[in-house]
Amino acid sequence: CDGTTGKALSFKNSKVDNVTGDLGADFAGGNGPRTLELWAHFTGDASWTAEHTIIELGKRTNAANQVFGIDMAGRNGANGVFDPYTNGVGDYEPTPVALTVEGWHHLAWGYVGAGTIEFVVDGNNITLPAAKPGMLATTQGIITLGGSQGFGASGWEGIMDEVRLWSVFRAAADIKRDMKVKLKG
C-alpha cells in the first residue's frame, strides 16, 4: 500500500484484502476510552455488503468483547445500514443511516466506558440502543483496516482515508469540528 501523503487505501471485497498492524503500547486497548475516525468512500452496492468490516481494533483470542469496530449490515432501500460493534457489549445491527450508495462519508465510533458508546456519521450523532452491561477487553494494539481478523471471508469494498485513532473519547461536537481539519504532527 502507498502510505505517502495524499494517498488513500483501496479495498476490494472479492478477496481477503486488508491492512493489519500492531500498534503495541501506543494503543493500550482494554476497557479504556477510545475513538476511531475515518473517511470512507462507498463505491457502490458492494461497499454495503453485510458483515464486511471497515475497521476493527483488537483481535478475538479467547473471549468476547476483545474487538471494537464498524462493519456493514447491507442496504435498506436508500439507506446504508451500519453495524458498529464491540463483540458482546454492543452489536448495533441494523443501524440505518440515510446515505447515498456512492460517495465519501466520515465515520467515527467512540467508547467512553461504562456502556457509553457513540456513533457519528458525517458529524451527526446516530441514536443507538443502550449498550449491554459489561466491560470491553480489547486486545492491545491490533488494528485491521478493510476487514476483520476474526470473521468473514472477504473484506470491505471501498476507499479509506484519514484514519485517526484516539485513546480518548471524542464527542460528536469534537468530531464535527475537526473532521475536515488535516492533523499536524
Short mmCIF file of N, CA and C in Angstrom, two decimals:
data_model
loop_
_atom_site.label_atom_id
_atom_site.label_comp_id
_atom_site.label_asym_id
_atom_site.label_seq_id
_atom_site.Cartn_x
_atom_site.Cartn_y
_atom_site.Cartn_z
N CYS A 1 0.85 -1.18 0.00
CA CYS A 1 0.00 0.00 0.00
C CYS A 1 0.89 1.24 0.00
N ASP A 2 0.45 2.27 -0.65
CA ASP A 2 1.19 3.52 -0.73
C ASP A 2 0.73 4.42 0.41
N GLY A 3 1.61 4.69 1.37
CA GLY A 3 1.24 5.47 2.54
C GLY A 3 1.70 6.91 2.49
N THR A 4 2.10 7.41 1.32
CA THR A 4 2.55 8.79 1.24
C THR A 4 1.38 9.74 1.36
N THR A 5 1.66 10.98 1.74
CA THR A 5 0.61 11.99 1.91
C THR A 5 -0.16 12.14 0.60
N GLY A 6 -1.47 12.26 0.73
CA GLY A 6 -2.31 12.44 -0.45
C GLY A 6 -2.77 11.14 -1.07
N LYS A 7 -2.47 10.02 -0.46
CA LYS A 7 -2.86 8.71 -0.98
C LYS A 7 -3.90 8.09 -0.06
N ALA A 8 -4.83 7.37 -0.65
CA ALA A 8 -5.85 6.65 0.12
C ALA A 8 -5.67 5.16 -0.11
N LEU A 9 -6.28 4.34 0.75
CA LEU A 9 -6.24 2.89 0.61
C LEU A 9 -7.49 2.41 -0.10
N SER A 10 -7.32 1.54 -1.09
CA SER A 10 -8.44 0.99 -1.83
C SER A 10 -8.56 -0.49 -1.50
N PHE A 11 -9.80 -0.94 -1.22
CA PHE A 11 -10.07 -2.32 -0.83
C PHE A 11 -11.09 -2.93 -1.77
N LYS A 12 -10.93 -4.23 -2.07
CA LYS A 12 -11.87 -4.99 -2.91
C LYS A 12 -12.41 -6.16 -2.12
N ASN A 13 -13.74 -6.26 -2.00
CA ASN A 13 -14.32 -7.31 -1.16
C ASN A 13 -14.37 -8.66 -1.84
N SER A 14 -13.93 -8.77 -3.08
CA SER A 14 -13.97 -10.05 -3.78
C SER A 14 -12.89 -11.01 -3.29
N LYS A 15 -12.02 -10.54 -2.38
CA LYS A 15 -10.97 -11.36 -1.80
C LYS A 15 -10.65 -10.83 -0.41
N VAL A 16 -9.90 -11.58 0.34
CA VAL A 16 -9.45 -11.08 1.64
C VAL A 16 -8.44 -9.98 1.33
N ASP A 17 -8.79 -8.77 1.70
CA ASP A 17 -7.99 -7.60 1.33
C ASP A 17 -8.02 -6.63 2.49
N ASN A 18 -6.99 -6.65 3.33
CA ASN A 18 -6.97 -5.76 4.48
C ASN A 18 -5.54 -5.40 4.85
N VAL A 19 -5.41 -4.42 5.71
CA VAL A 19 -4.14 -3.99 6.25
C VAL A 19 -4.23 -4.16 7.76
N THR A 20 -3.29 -4.90 8.34
CA THR A 20 -3.29 -5.12 9.77
C THR A 20 -1.96 -4.64 10.34
N GLY A 21 -2.04 -3.99 11.49
CA GLY A 21 -0.83 -3.52 12.15
C GLY A 21 -0.90 -3.71 13.64
N ASP A 22 0.25 -3.76 14.26
CA ASP A 22 0.34 -3.87 15.71
C ASP A 22 0.87 -2.55 16.24
N LEU A 23 0.02 -1.82 16.94
CA LEU A 23 0.39 -0.52 17.49
C LEU A 23 1.06 -0.65 18.86
N GLY A 24 1.15 -1.87 19.37
CA GLY A 24 1.79 -2.11 20.65
C GLY A 24 1.19 -1.27 21.77
N ALA A 25 2.03 -0.73 22.61
CA ALA A 25 1.59 0.05 23.76
C ALA A 25 1.05 1.43 23.37
N ASP A 26 1.20 1.82 22.10
CA ASP A 26 0.66 3.11 21.67
C ASP A 26 -0.86 3.11 21.70
N PHE A 27 -1.48 1.94 21.68
CA PHE A 27 -2.93 1.84 21.82
C PHE A 27 -3.21 0.69 22.77
N ALA A 28 -3.46 1.02 24.02
CA ALA A 28 -3.50 0.02 25.09
C ALA A 28 -4.67 -0.95 25.02
N GLY A 29 -5.80 -0.55 24.48
CA GLY A 29 -6.95 -1.46 24.45
C GLY A 29 -7.61 -1.57 25.81
N GLY A 30 -7.96 -2.79 26.21
CA GLY A 30 -8.65 -2.98 27.48
C GLY A 30 -10.02 -2.33 27.47
N ASN A 31 -10.42 -1.74 28.60
CA ASN A 31 -11.73 -1.12 28.74
C ASN A 31 -11.63 0.41 28.69
N GLY A 32 -10.50 0.94 28.29
CA GLY A 32 -10.31 2.39 28.28
C GLY A 32 -11.04 3.07 27.15
N PRO A 33 -11.20 4.39 27.28
CA PRO A 33 -11.87 5.15 26.24
C PRO A 33 -11.08 5.13 24.93
N ARG A 34 -11.81 5.29 23.84
CA ARG A 34 -11.18 5.32 22.52
C ARG A 34 -12.15 5.90 21.50
N THR A 35 -11.60 6.36 20.39
CA THR A 35 -12.40 6.83 19.26
C THR A 35 -11.68 6.43 17.98
N LEU A 36 -12.43 5.87 17.04
CA LEU A 36 -11.95 5.58 15.69
C LEU A 36 -12.60 6.60 14.76
N GLU A 37 -11.83 7.16 13.85
CA GLU A 37 -12.39 8.07 12.84
C GLU A 37 -11.79 7.71 11.50
N LEU A 38 -12.55 7.90 10.44
CA LEU A 38 -12.03 7.71 9.09
C LEU A 38 -12.98 8.30 8.07
N TRP A 39 -12.44 8.57 6.91
CA TRP A 39 -13.24 8.92 5.74
C TRP A 39 -13.35 7.66 4.90
N ALA A 40 -14.58 7.30 4.52
CA ALA A 40 -14.82 6.11 3.70
C ALA A 40 -15.54 6.53 2.43
N HIS A 41 -15.02 6.07 1.30
CA HIS A 41 -15.69 6.31 0.03
C HIS A 41 -16.38 5.02 -0.37
N PHE A 42 -17.71 5.06 -0.37
CA PHE A 42 -18.52 3.93 -0.77
C PHE A 42 -18.64 3.98 -2.29
N THR A 43 -18.20 2.90 -2.96
CA THR A 43 -18.08 2.90 -4.41
C THR A 43 -19.27 2.28 -5.13
N GLY A 44 -20.25 1.80 -4.40
CA GLY A 44 -21.44 1.19 -5.00
C GLY A 44 -22.04 0.18 -4.04
N ASP A 45 -22.94 -0.64 -4.54
CA ASP A 45 -23.64 -1.61 -3.69
C ASP A 45 -22.68 -2.56 -2.96
N ALA A 46 -21.57 -2.93 -3.59
CA ALA A 46 -20.62 -3.85 -2.96
C ALA A 46 -20.02 -3.27 -1.68
N SER A 47 -19.99 -1.95 -1.54
CA SER A 47 -19.48 -1.33 -0.32
C SER A 47 -20.37 -1.60 0.89
N TRP A 48 -21.61 -1.98 0.64
CA TRP A 48 -22.58 -2.17 1.71
C TRP A 48 -22.83 -3.65 2.04
N THR A 49 -22.01 -4.56 1.54
CA THR A 49 -22.21 -5.98 1.77
C THR A 49 -22.18 -6.29 3.27
N ALA A 50 -23.20 -7.00 3.73
CA ALA A 50 -23.33 -7.31 5.16
C ALA A 50 -22.14 -8.10 5.68
N GLU A 51 -21.75 -7.79 6.93
CA GLU A 51 -20.68 -8.46 7.66
C GLU A 51 -19.29 -8.20 7.08
N HIS A 52 -19.15 -7.19 6.25
CA HIS A 52 -17.83 -6.82 5.75
C HIS A 52 -17.34 -5.63 6.56
N THR A 53 -16.24 -5.81 7.26
CA THR A 53 -15.74 -4.85 8.23
C THR A 53 -14.90 -3.77 7.57
N ILE A 54 -15.14 -2.51 7.99
CA ILE A 54 -14.34 -1.37 7.53
C ILE A 54 -13.09 -1.24 8.39
N ILE A 55 -13.27 -1.25 9.72
CA ILE A 55 -12.15 -1.06 10.64
C ILE A 55 -12.43 -1.84 11.92
N GLU A 56 -11.36 -2.36 12.52
CA GLU A 56 -11.51 -3.11 13.76
C GLU A 56 -10.25 -2.96 14.61
N LEU A 57 -10.46 -2.67 15.88
CA LEU A 57 -9.38 -2.66 16.87
C LEU A 57 -9.48 -3.93 17.69
N GLY A 58 -8.34 -4.56 17.96
CA GLY A 58 -8.30 -5.76 18.76
C GLY A 58 -8.38 -7.01 17.90
N LYS A 59 -8.21 -8.15 18.56
CA LYS A 59 -8.31 -9.44 17.90
C LYS A 59 -8.87 -10.42 18.91
N ARG A 60 -9.98 -11.05 18.55
CA ARG A 60 -10.58 -12.01 19.47
C ARG A 60 -9.66 -13.23 19.58
N THR A 61 -9.25 -13.52 20.81
CA THR A 61 -8.38 -14.67 21.03
C THR A 61 -9.04 -15.75 21.87
N ASN A 62 -9.80 -15.36 22.91
CA ASN A 62 -10.40 -16.39 23.77
C ASN A 62 -11.66 -15.95 24.50
N ALA A 63 -12.15 -14.76 24.25
CA ALA A 63 -13.33 -14.28 24.98
C ALA A 63 -14.05 -13.22 24.16
N ALA A 64 -15.24 -12.87 24.62
CA ALA A 64 -16.00 -11.80 23.96
C ALA A 64 -15.41 -10.44 24.31
N ASN A 65 -15.87 -9.42 23.63
CA ASN A 65 -15.53 -8.02 23.91
C ASN A 65 -14.07 -7.69 23.64
N GLN A 66 -13.40 -8.43 22.79
CA GLN A 66 -12.00 -8.16 22.51
C GLN A 66 -11.79 -7.33 21.25
N VAL A 67 -12.86 -6.98 20.55
CA VAL A 67 -12.74 -6.15 19.36
C VAL A 67 -13.71 -4.99 19.42
N PHE A 68 -13.42 -3.97 18.62
CA PHE A 68 -14.21 -2.74 18.58
C PHE A 68 -14.15 -2.25 17.15
N GLY A 69 -15.27 -2.31 16.42
CA GLY A 69 -15.17 -1.98 15.01
C GLY A 69 -16.48 -1.54 14.38
N ILE A 70 -16.40 -1.33 13.07
CA ILE A 70 -17.56 -0.94 12.26
C ILE A 70 -17.61 -1.89 11.07
N ASP A 71 -18.75 -2.54 10.90
CA ASP A 71 -18.96 -3.29 9.66
C ASP A 71 -20.32 -2.93 9.08
N MET A 72 -20.63 -3.52 7.99
CA MET A 72 -21.83 -3.17 7.25
C MET A 72 -22.93 -4.19 7.53
N ALA A 73 -24.18 -3.75 7.39
CA ALA A 73 -25.33 -4.65 7.54
C ALA A 73 -26.18 -4.63 6.28
N GLY A 74 -25.63 -4.15 5.17
CA GLY A 74 -26.35 -4.12 3.90
C GLY A 74 -27.00 -2.77 3.64
N ARG A 75 -28.02 -2.78 2.79
CA ARG A 75 -28.75 -1.56 2.47
C ARG A 75 -30.23 -1.81 2.71
N ASN A 76 -30.94 -0.76 3.07
CA ASN A 76 -32.38 -0.81 3.26
C ASN A 76 -32.96 0.29 2.38
N GLY A 77 -33.26 -0.04 1.14
CA GLY A 77 -33.72 0.97 0.19
C GLY A 77 -32.64 2.00 -0.05
N ALA A 78 -32.94 3.26 0.23
CA ALA A 78 -31.99 4.35 0.02
C ALA A 78 -31.02 4.51 1.19
N ASN A 79 -31.20 3.74 2.25
CA ASN A 79 -30.37 3.90 3.44
C ASN A 79 -29.24 2.89 3.50
N GLY A 80 -28.06 3.38 3.89
CA GLY A 80 -26.98 2.48 4.23
C GLY A 80 -27.25 1.94 5.63
N VAL A 81 -26.90 0.70 5.87
CA VAL A 81 -27.13 0.11 7.18
C VAL A 81 -25.79 -0.34 7.75
N PHE A 82 -25.40 0.31 8.85
CA PHE A 82 -24.14 0.02 9.51
C PHE A 82 -24.36 -0.96 10.65
N ASP A 83 -23.26 -1.55 11.11
CA ASP A 83 -23.28 -2.45 12.25
C ASP A 83 -22.04 -2.18 13.11
N PRO A 84 -22.01 -1.02 13.80
CA PRO A 84 -20.88 -0.81 14.71
C PRO A 84 -20.99 -1.84 15.83
N TYR A 85 -19.84 -2.36 16.28
CA TYR A 85 -19.91 -3.45 17.25
C TYR A 85 -18.74 -3.42 18.23
N THR A 86 -18.96 -4.08 19.35
CA THR A 86 -17.92 -4.25 20.36
C THR A 86 -17.83 -5.71 20.79
N ASN A 87 -18.33 -6.60 19.94
CA ASN A 87 -18.22 -8.04 20.16
C ASN A 87 -18.77 -8.48 21.51
N GLY A 88 -19.97 -8.03 21.84
CA GLY A 88 -20.62 -8.51 23.05
C GLY A 88 -21.26 -7.43 23.88
N VAL A 89 -20.60 -6.30 24.09
CA VAL A 89 -21.19 -5.20 24.85
C VAL A 89 -22.19 -4.45 23.98
N GLY A 90 -21.91 -4.34 22.70
CA GLY A 90 -22.83 -3.67 21.79
C GLY A 90 -22.65 -4.18 20.39
N ASP A 91 -23.74 -4.65 19.79
CA ASP A 91 -23.76 -5.02 18.39
C ASP A 91 -25.02 -4.38 17.84
N TYR A 92 -24.86 -3.30 17.10
CA TYR A 92 -25.96 -2.41 16.80
C TYR A 92 -26.60 -2.62 15.44
N GLU A 93 -26.58 -3.84 14.95
CA GLU A 93 -27.19 -4.13 13.66
C GLU A 93 -28.70 -4.20 13.83
N PRO A 94 -29.47 -3.65 12.99
CA PRO A 94 -29.05 -2.69 11.97
C PRO A 94 -29.11 -1.27 12.50
N THR A 95 -28.24 -0.42 11.98
CA THR A 95 -28.25 1.00 12.28
C THR A 95 -28.38 1.74 10.96
N PRO A 96 -29.61 1.98 10.49
CA PRO A 96 -29.79 2.62 9.19
C PRO A 96 -29.47 4.11 9.25
N VAL A 97 -28.77 4.58 8.23
CA VAL A 97 -28.42 5.99 8.10
C VAL A 97 -28.68 6.37 6.65
N ALA A 98 -29.40 7.46 6.42
CA ALA A 98 -29.71 7.89 5.06
C ALA A 98 -28.45 8.42 4.39
N LEU A 99 -27.86 7.61 3.53
CA LEU A 99 -26.64 7.97 2.80
C LEU A 99 -26.78 7.53 1.35
N THR A 100 -26.07 8.22 0.49
CA THR A 100 -26.06 7.81 -0.92
C THR A 100 -25.28 6.50 -1.06
N VAL A 101 -25.60 5.74 -2.10
CA VAL A 101 -24.92 4.47 -2.36
C VAL A 101 -23.43 4.72 -2.61
N GLU A 102 -23.12 5.82 -3.29
CA GLU A 102 -21.74 6.14 -3.60
C GLU A 102 -21.38 7.50 -3.02
N GLY A 103 -20.14 7.63 -2.58
CA GLY A 103 -19.66 8.91 -2.09
C GLY A 103 -18.85 8.79 -0.82
N TRP A 104 -18.22 9.91 -0.43
CA TRP A 104 -17.40 9.98 0.78
C TRP A 104 -18.27 10.28 2.00
N HIS A 105 -17.99 9.56 3.08
CA HIS A 105 -18.67 9.80 4.36
C HIS A 105 -17.66 9.67 5.49
N HIS A 106 -17.82 10.52 6.48
CA HIS A 106 -16.95 10.47 7.66
C HIS A 106 -17.63 9.63 8.74
N LEU A 107 -16.90 8.64 9.26
CA LEU A 107 -17.42 7.75 10.29
C LEU A 107 -16.57 7.87 11.55
N ALA A 108 -17.20 7.89 12.69
CA ALA A 108 -16.49 7.91 13.98
C ALA A 108 -17.25 7.01 14.95
N TRP A 109 -16.50 6.22 15.72
CA TRP A 109 -17.06 5.24 16.64
C TRP A 109 -16.29 5.39 17.94
N GLY A 110 -16.95 5.85 19.00
CA GLY A 110 -16.26 6.15 20.24
C GLY A 110 -16.83 5.43 21.45
N TYR A 111 -15.98 5.15 22.41
CA TYR A 111 -16.35 4.46 23.65
C TYR A 111 -15.80 5.27 24.82
N VAL A 112 -16.70 5.71 25.72
CA VAL A 112 -16.30 6.44 26.91
C VAL A 112 -15.92 5.46 28.01
N GLY A 113 -16.65 4.39 28.11
CA GLY A 113 -16.54 3.43 29.19
C GLY A 113 -17.89 3.32 29.86
N ALA A 114 -18.06 2.32 30.70
CA ALA A 114 -19.30 2.12 31.46
C ALA A 114 -20.54 2.13 30.56
N GLY A 115 -20.41 1.55 29.36
CA GLY A 115 -21.56 1.42 28.48
C GLY A 115 -21.90 2.64 27.64
N THR A 116 -21.11 3.69 27.67
CA THR A 116 -21.39 4.87 26.86
C THR A 116 -20.63 4.78 25.54
N ILE A 117 -21.41 4.63 24.46
CA ILE A 117 -20.86 4.44 23.12
C ILE A 117 -21.54 5.44 22.20
N GLU A 118 -20.79 5.97 21.22
CA GLU A 118 -21.36 6.95 20.30
C GLU A 118 -20.90 6.64 18.88
N PHE A 119 -21.83 6.71 17.93
CA PHE A 119 -21.56 6.51 16.51
C PHE A 119 -21.92 7.81 15.81
N VAL A 120 -20.97 8.39 15.08
CA VAL A 120 -21.16 9.68 14.42
C VAL A 120 -20.89 9.52 12.93
N VAL A 121 -21.86 9.91 12.10
CA VAL A 121 -21.73 9.82 10.64
C VAL A 121 -21.87 11.22 10.07
N ASP A 122 -20.86 11.66 9.33
CA ASP A 122 -20.83 12.99 8.73
C ASP A 122 -21.09 14.10 9.76
N GLY A 123 -20.59 13.91 10.97
CA GLY A 123 -20.72 14.91 12.03
C GLY A 123 -22.02 14.84 12.80
N ASN A 124 -22.89 13.89 12.48
CA ASN A 124 -24.19 13.76 13.16
C ASN A 124 -24.21 12.52 14.03
N ASN A 125 -24.59 12.70 15.30
CA ASN A 125 -24.69 11.59 16.22
C ASN A 125 -25.87 10.71 15.83
N ILE A 126 -25.61 9.40 15.69
CA ILE A 126 -26.64 8.44 15.32
C ILE A 126 -27.13 7.76 16.60
N THR A 127 -28.43 7.77 16.83
CA THR A 127 -29.00 7.18 18.03
C THR A 127 -28.85 5.66 17.98
N LEU A 128 -28.28 5.13 19.05
CA LEU A 128 -28.08 3.68 19.18
C LEU A 128 -28.85 3.17 20.39
N PRO A 129 -29.23 1.90 20.39
CA PRO A 129 -29.81 1.34 21.60
C PRO A 129 -28.77 1.35 22.72
N ALA A 130 -29.22 1.22 23.95
CA ALA A 130 -28.30 1.19 25.09
C ALA A 130 -27.37 -0.01 24.97
N ALA A 131 -26.13 0.19 25.38
CA ALA A 131 -25.15 -0.91 25.36
C ALA A 131 -25.52 -1.94 26.41
N LYS A 132 -25.14 -3.18 26.15
CA LYS A 132 -25.33 -4.23 27.13
C LYS A 132 -24.38 -3.99 28.30
N PRO A 133 -24.74 -4.43 29.50
CA PRO A 133 -23.81 -4.29 30.62
C PRO A 133 -22.54 -5.08 30.32
N GLY A 134 -21.44 -4.57 30.75
CA GLY A 134 -20.19 -5.30 30.55
C GLY A 134 -19.05 -4.34 30.27
N MET A 135 -17.87 -4.89 30.29
CA MET A 135 -16.68 -4.10 30.03
C MET A 135 -16.00 -4.62 28.78
N LEU A 136 -15.37 -3.71 28.05
CA LEU A 136 -14.57 -4.14 26.91
C LEU A 136 -13.27 -4.75 27.42
N ALA A 137 -12.77 -5.69 26.66
CA ALA A 137 -11.48 -6.31 26.99
C ALA A 137 -10.67 -6.42 25.71
N THR A 138 -10.65 -5.35 24.93
CA THR A 138 -9.96 -5.41 23.64
C THR A 138 -8.48 -5.71 23.82
N THR A 139 -7.97 -6.51 22.92
CA THR A 139 -6.56 -6.87 22.96
C THR A 139 -5.73 -5.65 22.58
N GLN A 140 -4.53 -5.61 23.06
CA GLN A 140 -3.67 -4.44 22.91
C GLN A 140 -3.15 -4.27 21.49
N GLY A 141 -3.32 -3.05 20.96
CA GLY A 141 -2.57 -2.60 19.81
C GLY A 141 -2.89 -3.11 18.43
N ILE A 142 -3.79 -4.06 18.25
CA ILE A 142 -4.05 -4.61 16.93
C ILE A 142 -5.10 -3.75 16.21
N ILE A 143 -4.80 -3.34 14.98
CA ILE A 143 -5.77 -2.63 14.14
C ILE A 143 -5.83 -3.31 12.78
N THR A 144 -7.05 -3.44 12.25
CA THR A 144 -7.25 -4.00 10.92
C THR A 144 -8.10 -3.03 10.13
N LEU A 145 -7.62 -2.63 8.96
CA LEU A 145 -8.36 -1.75 8.05
C LEU A 145 -8.85 -2.57 6.88
N GLY A 146 -10.12 -2.42 6.51
CA GLY A 146 -10.67 -3.09 5.35
C GLY A 146 -11.11 -4.51 5.57
N GLY A 147 -11.15 -4.99 6.82
CA GLY A 147 -11.58 -6.35 7.09
C GLY A 147 -11.50 -6.65 8.57
N SER A 148 -11.81 -7.89 8.91
CA SER A 148 -11.75 -8.37 10.29
C SER A 148 -10.77 -9.53 10.36
N GLN A 149 -10.07 -9.64 11.47
CA GLN A 149 -9.21 -10.81 11.67
C GLN A 149 -9.99 -12.01 12.17
N GLY A 150 -11.21 -11.75 12.67
CA GLY A 150 -11.93 -12.82 13.34
C GLY A 150 -13.08 -13.44 12.59
N PHE A 151 -13.65 -12.77 11.59
CA PHE A 151 -14.78 -13.36 10.90
C PHE A 151 -14.89 -12.79 9.49
N GLY A 152 -15.65 -13.48 8.67
CA GLY A 152 -15.88 -13.03 7.31
C GLY A 152 -14.83 -13.55 6.35
N ALA A 153 -15.29 -13.95 5.17
CA ALA A 153 -14.38 -14.48 4.17
C ALA A 153 -13.76 -13.38 3.31
N SER A 154 -14.38 -12.23 3.31
CA SER A 154 -13.91 -11.14 2.47
C SER A 154 -13.92 -9.85 3.26
N GLY A 155 -13.27 -8.87 2.73
CA GLY A 155 -13.22 -7.57 3.38
C GLY A 155 -14.21 -6.59 2.80
N TRP A 156 -14.08 -5.36 3.23
CA TRP A 156 -14.93 -4.26 2.78
C TRP A 156 -14.48 -3.79 1.40
N GLU A 157 -15.40 -3.26 0.61
CA GLU A 157 -15.04 -2.70 -0.69
C GLU A 157 -15.25 -1.20 -0.66
N GLY A 158 -14.20 -0.46 -0.95
CA GLY A 158 -14.28 0.99 -0.98
C GLY A 158 -12.90 1.60 -0.82
N ILE A 159 -12.88 2.88 -0.56
CA ILE A 159 -11.63 3.63 -0.40
C ILE A 159 -11.65 4.27 0.98
N MET A 160 -10.53 4.22 1.66
CA MET A 160 -10.43 4.73 3.02
C MET A 160 -9.28 5.75 3.10
N ASP A 161 -9.53 6.82 3.87
CA ASP A 161 -8.50 7.85 4.01
C ASP A 161 -8.63 8.50 5.39
N GLU A 162 -7.58 9.16 5.83
CA GLU A 162 -7.57 9.94 7.06
C GLU A 162 -8.05 9.15 8.27
N VAL A 163 -7.48 7.97 8.48
CA VAL A 163 -7.81 7.15 9.65
C VAL A 163 -7.17 7.78 10.87
N ARG A 164 -7.96 7.94 11.92
CA ARG A 164 -7.49 8.52 13.17
C ARG A 164 -7.90 7.62 14.33
N LEU A 165 -6.95 7.30 15.18
CA LEU A 165 -7.22 6.51 16.38
C LEU A 165 -6.89 7.36 17.58
N TRP A 166 -7.83 7.45 18.49
CA TRP A 166 -7.65 8.26 19.69
C TRP A 166 -7.77 7.37 20.92
N SER A 167 -6.91 7.57 21.90
CA SER A 167 -7.01 6.83 23.15
C SER A 167 -7.84 7.63 24.17
N VAL A 168 -8.68 8.51 23.66
CA VAL A 168 -9.66 9.28 24.44
C VAL A 168 -10.99 9.22 23.70
N PHE A 169 -12.07 9.47 24.42
CA PHE A 169 -13.37 9.58 23.78
C PHE A 169 -13.52 10.97 23.20
N ARG A 170 -13.93 11.07 21.94
CA ARG A 170 -14.18 12.36 21.31
C ARG A 170 -15.68 12.43 21.02
N ALA A 171 -16.34 13.42 21.59
CA ALA A 171 -17.79 13.59 21.45
C ALA A 171 -18.13 14.06 20.03
N ALA A 172 -19.41 13.96 19.69
CA ALA A 172 -19.87 14.33 18.35
C ALA A 172 -19.48 15.77 17.99
N ALA A 173 -19.56 16.69 18.93
CA ALA A 173 -19.20 18.08 18.64
C ALA A 173 -17.72 18.21 18.27
N ASP A 174 -16.85 17.43 18.94
CA ASP A 174 -15.43 17.43 18.62
C ASP A 174 -15.18 16.84 17.23
N ILE A 175 -15.87 15.75 16.95
CA ILE A 175 -15.74 15.09 15.65
C ILE A 175 -16.15 16.05 14.54
N LYS A 176 -17.32 16.66 14.69
CA LYS A 176 -17.85 17.56 13.66
C LYS A 176 -16.91 18.75 13.43
N ARG A 177 -16.37 19.31 14.52
CA ARG A 177 -15.50 20.47 14.42
C ARG A 177 -14.20 20.14 13.66
N ASP A 178 -13.66 18.94 13.87
CA ASP A 178 -12.33 18.62 13.36
C ASP A 178 -12.29 17.64 12.19
N MET A 179 -13.43 17.11 11.75
CA MET A 179 -13.39 16.04 10.76
C MET A 179 -12.82 16.49 9.41
N LYS A 180 -12.87 17.78 9.10
CA LYS A 180 -12.33 18.27 7.83
C LYS A 180 -11.01 19.01 8.02
N VAL A 181 -10.44 18.89 9.21
CA VAL A 181 -9.17 19.55 9.51
C VAL A 181 -8.05 18.52 9.40
N LYS A 182 -7.03 18.83 8.62
CA LYS A 182 -5.88 17.94 8.50
C LYS A 182 -5.02 18.06 9.75
N LEU A 183 -4.72 16.92 10.38
CA LEU A 183 -3.91 16.92 11.59
C LEU A 183 -2.46 17.21 11.26
N LYS A 184 -1.76 17.83 12.19
CA LYS A 184 -0.34 18.11 12.05
C LYS A 184 0.39 17.42 13.17
N GLY A 185 1.49 16.75 12.83
CA GLY A 185 2.30 16.10 13.86
C GLY A 185 1.72 14.79 14.32
#
